[in-house]
mmCIF file of C-alpha atoms in Angstrom:
data_model
loop_
_atom_site.group_PDB
_atom_site.id
_atom_site.type_symbol
_atom_site.label_atom_id
_atom_site.label_comp_id
_atom_site.label_asym_id
_atom_site.label_seq_id
_atom_site.Cartn_x
_atom_site.Cartn_y
_atom_site.Cartn_z
ATOM 1 C CA MET H 1 -0.016 -0.004 -0.019
ATOM 2 C CA THR H 2 2.938 2.348 0.461
ATOM 3 C CA GLN H 3 4.467 1.805 -2.924
ATOM 4 C CA GLY H 4 3.214 3.182 -6.442
ATOM 5 C CA TRP H 5 2.254 6.686 -5.324
ATOM 6 C CA GLN H 6 3.003 9.729 -7.508
ATOM 7 C CA MET H 7 2.325 13.342 -6.778
ATOM 8 C CA GLN H 8 2.453 16.217 -9.343
ATOM 9 C CA GLY H 9 1.707 20.028 -9.206
ATOM 10 C CA ILE H 10 2.356 23.288 -11.009
ATOM 11 C CA THR H 11 1.921 26.846 -9.750
ATOM 12 C CA ARG H 12 1.627 29.726 -12.026
ATOM 13 C CA VAL H 13 1.832 33.389 -10.910
ATOM 14 C CA ALA H 14 1.553 36.157 -13.164
ATOM 15 C CA THR H 15 0.643 39.740 -13.746
ATOM 16 C CA GLY H 16 -2.596 40.372 -15.640
ATOM 17 C CA PHE H 17 -2.994 41.307 -19.143
ATOM 18 C CA PRO H 18 -2.965 44.934 -20.183
ATOM 19 C CA ILE H 19 -6.202 46.857 -19.910
ATOM 20 C CA GLN H 20 -7.193 47.947 -23.446
ATOM 21 C CA MET H 21 -8.354 51.715 -23.162
ATOM 22 C CA GLY H 22 -10.747 52.960 -25.731
ATOM 23 C CA GLN H 23 -13.712 55.201 -26.369
ATOM 24 C CA GLY H 24 -16.716 54.008 -28.238
ATOM 25 C CA ASP H 25 -17.292 54.244 -31.872
ATOM 26 C CA ASP H 26 -17.590 58.078 -32.293
ATOM 27 C CA ASP H 27 -14.749 59.475 -34.086
ATOM 28 C CA VAL H 28 -13.491 62.241 -31.846
ATOM 29 C CA SER H 29 -10.101 62.237 -33.154
ATOM 30 C CA LEU H 30 -11.453 62.831 -36.891
ATOM 31 C CA ALA H 31 -9.182 59.984 -37.920
ATOM 32 C CA GLY H 32 -11.737 58.158 -39.906
ATOM 33 C CA SER H 33 -12.091 55.433 -36.973
ATOM 34 C CA GLY H 34 -13.302 55.530 -33.705
ATOM 35 C CA ALA H 35 -10.959 52.650 -32.608
ATOM 36 C CA THR H 36 -8.132 55.302 -32.350
ATOM 37 C CA ASP H 37 -9.860 57.335 -29.766
ATOM 38 C CA MET H 38 -8.763 57.169 -26.068
ATOM 39 C CA PRO H 39 -10.223 58.961 -23.038
ATOM 40 C CA ASN H 40 -8.511 61.669 -21.228
ATOM 41 C CA ARG H 41 -6.526 60.791 -18.176
ATOM 42 C CA VAL H 42 -7.423 63.386 -15.675
ATOM 43 C CA GLY H 43 -5.959 61.879 -12.482
ATOM 44 C CA PRO H 44 -3.964 59.117 -11.028
ATOM 45 C CA VAL H 45 -5.079 55.565 -11.723
ATOM 46 C CA VAL H 46 -6.146 53.963 -8.382
ATOM 47 C CA ILE H 47 -6.162 50.167 -8.395
ATOM 48 C CA VAL H 48 -8.708 48.854 -5.859
ATOM 49 C CA ASN H 49 -9.636 45.443 -4.536
ATOM 50 C CA PRO H 50 -12.815 44.292 -6.538
ATOM 51 C CA ARG H 51 -13.905 42.123 -3.643
ATOM 52 C CA LYS H 52 -14.303 45.117 -1.212
ATOM 53 C CA PRO H 53 -16.726 48.029 -1.304
ATOM 54 C CA ASN H 54 -14.980 51.047 -3.030
ATOM 55 C CA PRO H 55 -16.438 54.684 -2.655
ATOM 56 C CA GLY H 56 -16.312 56.204 -6.130
ATOM 57 C CA CYS H 57 -17.249 53.094 -7.906
ATOM 58 C CA PHE H 58 -20.713 52.273 -9.012
ATOM 59 C CA ASN H 59 -21.517 48.794 -10.366
ATOM 60 C CA PRO H 60 -24.534 48.935 -12.555
ATOM 61 C CA ASN H 61 -24.848 45.039 -12.545
ATOM 62 C CA THR H 62 -25.267 44.944 -8.843
ATOM 63 C CA GLY H 63 -26.407 48.581 -7.982
ATOM 64 C CA GLY H 64 -23.530 48.718 -5.409
ATOM 65 C CA ASP H 65 -20.026 49.799 -5.011
ATOM 66 C CA MET H 66 -18.203 46.399 -5.491
ATOM 67 C CA GLY H 67 -16.458 44.992 -8.456
ATOM 68 C CA CYS H 68 -14.146 47.936 -9.556
ATOM 69 C CA TYR H 69 -10.690 47.166 -10.333
ATOM 70 C CA PHE H 70 -9.778 50.739 -10.940
ATOM 71 C CA LEU H 71 -11.690 53.851 -10.159
ATOM 72 C CA PRO H 72 -13.152 55.480 -13.228
ATOM 73 C CA SER H 73 -12.918 58.911 -11.917
ATOM 74 C CA ALA H 74 -9.099 58.869 -13.431
ATOM 75 C CA PHE H 75 -10.501 59.328 -16.864
ATOM 76 C CA ALA H 76 -12.941 61.480 -18.793
ATOM 77 C CA ALA H 77 -14.389 61.019 -22.136
ATOM 78 C CA THR H 78 -13.519 63.190 -24.970
ATOM 79 C CA SER H 79 -16.267 64.765 -27.074
ATOM 80 C CA CYS H 80 -16.375 66.600 -30.299
ATOM 81 C CA THR H 81 -19.175 69.245 -30.373
ATOM 82 C CA PHE H 82 -19.723 72.517 -32.079
ATOM 83 C CA ASP H 83 -20.911 75.524 -30.313
ATOM 84 C CA PRO H 84 -24.009 76.960 -31.873
ATOM 85 C CA VAL H 85 -23.141 80.530 -31.120
ATOM 86 C CA THR H 86 -19.663 80.773 -32.250
ATOM 87 C CA PHE H 87 -19.640 77.819 -34.576
ATOM 88 C CA LEU H 88 -16.303 76.639 -33.046
ATOM 89 C CA PRO H 89 -15.459 73.008 -32.188
ATOM 90 C CA SER H 90 -14.846 71.966 -28.726
ATOM 91 C CA PRO H 91 -11.265 71.638 -27.676
ATOM 92 C CA ASP H 92 -11.190 67.881 -28.010
ATOM 93 C CA CYS H 93 -12.149 67.721 -31.635
ATOM 94 C CA GLY H 94 -9.246 66.262 -33.669
ATOM 95 C CA THR H 95 -7.342 64.938 -30.507
ATOM 96 C CA PHE H 96 -6.774 61.183 -29.512
ATOM 97 C CA GLY H 97 -7.151 61.630 -25.737
ATOM 98 C CA THR H 98 -4.440 61.791 -23.224
ATOM 99 C CA ALA H 99 -4.608 58.166 -21.801
ATOM 100 C CA ASN H 100 -2.337 55.625 -23.419
ATOM 101 C CA ARG H 101 -3.893 52.528 -24.983
ATOM 102 C CA ARG H 102 -2.420 49.871 -22.635
ATOM 103 C CA PHE H 103 -0.425 51.586 -19.809
ATOM 104 C CA PHE H 104 -1.488 49.422 -16.895
ATOM 105 C CA HIS H 105 -2.394 45.838 -16.161
ATOM 106 C CA GLY H 106 -5.562 44.128 -15.080
ATOM 107 C CA PRO H 107 -5.720 41.681 -12.008
ATOM 108 C CA GLY H 108 -2.915 39.111 -11.906
ATOM 109 C CA PHE H 109 -3.475 35.406 -11.029
ATOM 110 C CA ASN H 110 -2.118 32.751 -8.810
ATOM 111 C CA ASN H 111 -2.998 29.224 -9.726
ATOM 112 C CA THR H 112 -1.941 25.812 -8.428
ATOM 113 C CA ASP H 113 -2.912 22.642 -9.970
ATOM 114 C CA PHE H 114 -2.346 19.204 -8.017
ATOM 115 C CA GLY H 115 -2.688 15.648 -8.565
ATOM 116 C CA PHE H 116 -1.674 12.247 -7.240
ATOM 117 C CA LEU H 117 -1.770 8.809 -8.605
ATOM 118 C CA LYS H 118 -1.810 5.349 -7.012
ATOM 119 C CA ARG H 119 -0.598 2.465 -9.121
ATOM 120 C CA THR H 120 -1.468 -1.057 -7.720
ATOM 121 C CA VAL H 121 0.180 -3.988 -9.543
ATOM 122 C CA ILE H 122 -2.261 -6.940 -9.434
ATOM 123 C CA HIS H 123 -0.025 -9.368 -11.246
ATOM 124 C CA GLU H 124 2.951 -9.213 -13.508
ATOM 125 C CA ASN H 125 0.806 -8.073 -16.535
ATOM 126 C CA TYR H 126 -2.052 -6.260 -14.688
ATOM 127 C CA ALA H 127 -2.109 -3.036 -13.012
ATOM 128 C CA PHE H 128 -4.812 -0.674 -11.891
ATOM 129 C CA ASP H 129 -4.211 3.268 -11.605
ATOM 130 C CA ILE H 130 -6.457 5.605 -9.603
ATOM 131 C CA ARG H 131 -5.718 9.314 -10.266
ATOM 132 C CA VAL H 132 -7.158 12.402 -8.497
ATOM 133 C CA GLU H 133 -6.482 15.881 -9.949
ATOM 134 C CA PHE H 134 -7.502 19.405 -8.796
ATOM 135 C CA PHE H 135 -7.202 22.548 -10.897
ATOM 136 C CA ASN H 136 -7.039 25.842 -8.979
ATOM 137 C CA ILE H 137 -6.827 23.650 -5.714
ATOM 138 C CA PHE H 138 -6.646 26.818 -3.363
ATOM 139 C CA ASN H 139 -9.719 28.252 -5.168
ATOM 140 C CA HIS H 140 -8.307 31.802 -5.724
ATOM 141 C CA ALA H 141 -10.710 34.025 -7.371
ATOM 142 C CA GLN H 142 -8.812 34.969 -10.509
ATOM 143 C CA PHE H 143 -10.618 37.962 -12.103
ATOM 144 C CA LYS H 144 -10.456 38.533 -15.872
ATOM 145 C CA THR H 145 -9.451 42.033 -17.255
ATOM 146 C CA PRO H 146 -12.080 44.653 -16.662
ATOM 147 C CA THR H 147 -13.305 46.629 -19.603
ATOM 148 C CA GLY H 148 -11.399 49.727 -20.695
ATOM 149 C CA ASN H 149 -14.008 51.277 -22.911
ATOM 150 C CA ILE H 150 -15.146 54.502 -21.205
ATOM 151 C CA ASP H 151 -18.453 54.495 -23.007
ATOM 152 C CA ASP H 152 -19.341 51.100 -21.516
ATOM 153 C CA SER H 153 -21.425 51.178 -18.502
ATOM 154 C CA ASN H 154 -19.049 48.355 -16.952
ATOM 155 C CA PHE H 155 -15.900 50.647 -17.448
ATOM 156 C CA GLY H 156 -13.229 49.597 -14.893
ATOM 157 C CA ILE H 157 -15.467 46.663 -13.573
ATOM 158 C CA VAL H 158 -14.623 43.153 -13.351
ATOM 159 C CA THR H 159 -17.451 41.185 -14.822
ATOM 160 C CA SER H 160 -16.014 37.687 -15.035
ATOM 161 C CA ALA H 161 -13.525 35.205 -13.465
ATOM 162 C CA ARG H 162 -11.559 32.173 -14.485
ATOM 163 C CA ASP H 163 -12.786 28.803 -13.436
ATOM 164 C CA PRO H 164 -13.026 28.066 -9.653
ATOM 165 C CA ARG H 165 -11.590 24.958 -8.131
ATOM 166 C CA ILE H 166 -12.473 21.897 -10.280
ATOM 167 C CA GLY H 167 -11.578 18.211 -9.222
ATOM 168 C CA GLN H 168 -11.741 14.986 -11.145
ATOM 169 C CA ILE H 169 -10.988 11.340 -10.488
ATOM 170 C CA SER H 170 -10.177 8.642 -12.949
ATOM 171 C CA ALA H 171 -9.242 5.076 -13.072
ATOM 172 C CA LYS H 172 -7.283 2.988 -15.624
ATOM 173 C CA PHE H 173 -6.725 -0.754 -15.821
ATOM 174 C CA TYR H 174 -3.685 -2.096 -17.613
ATOM 175 C CA TRP H 175 -3.493 -5.647 -19.179
#
């Protein structure tokens, strides 16, 4: 009973993916494509814990103040309007916005997978394996990257996560 055991595991710790900043489909930069427009950065980017309540964060999905990864108050939307009195465009017309496209990263992740196997030899030509495996064994919440489109109601909010702990068991008979 004490022979034939195997254990395996792997841990991966990494920073998150860059947050893709953007601003809708309207062409404020007048470059011919709304995909080039960025919001204006008006303050420091404050990273917060999405698990805890954060003043300055409103989550339209829950109606509460949880779920933000960064506070949206660091950014302001650019707009291109014309003054009906002076017929002059607003200062943002023809500009790309002051925020860089990907200048900070989303939530990182810490994942550990673990498994063990017991091989029992029944006879010279016969063996039986039982394997148990766990993915994300410590069940860490691993949030996906929040949306960086300032025109989206979920701007700065984590809306999904990677898989929770998953376990599986298998058996194999050799002959």
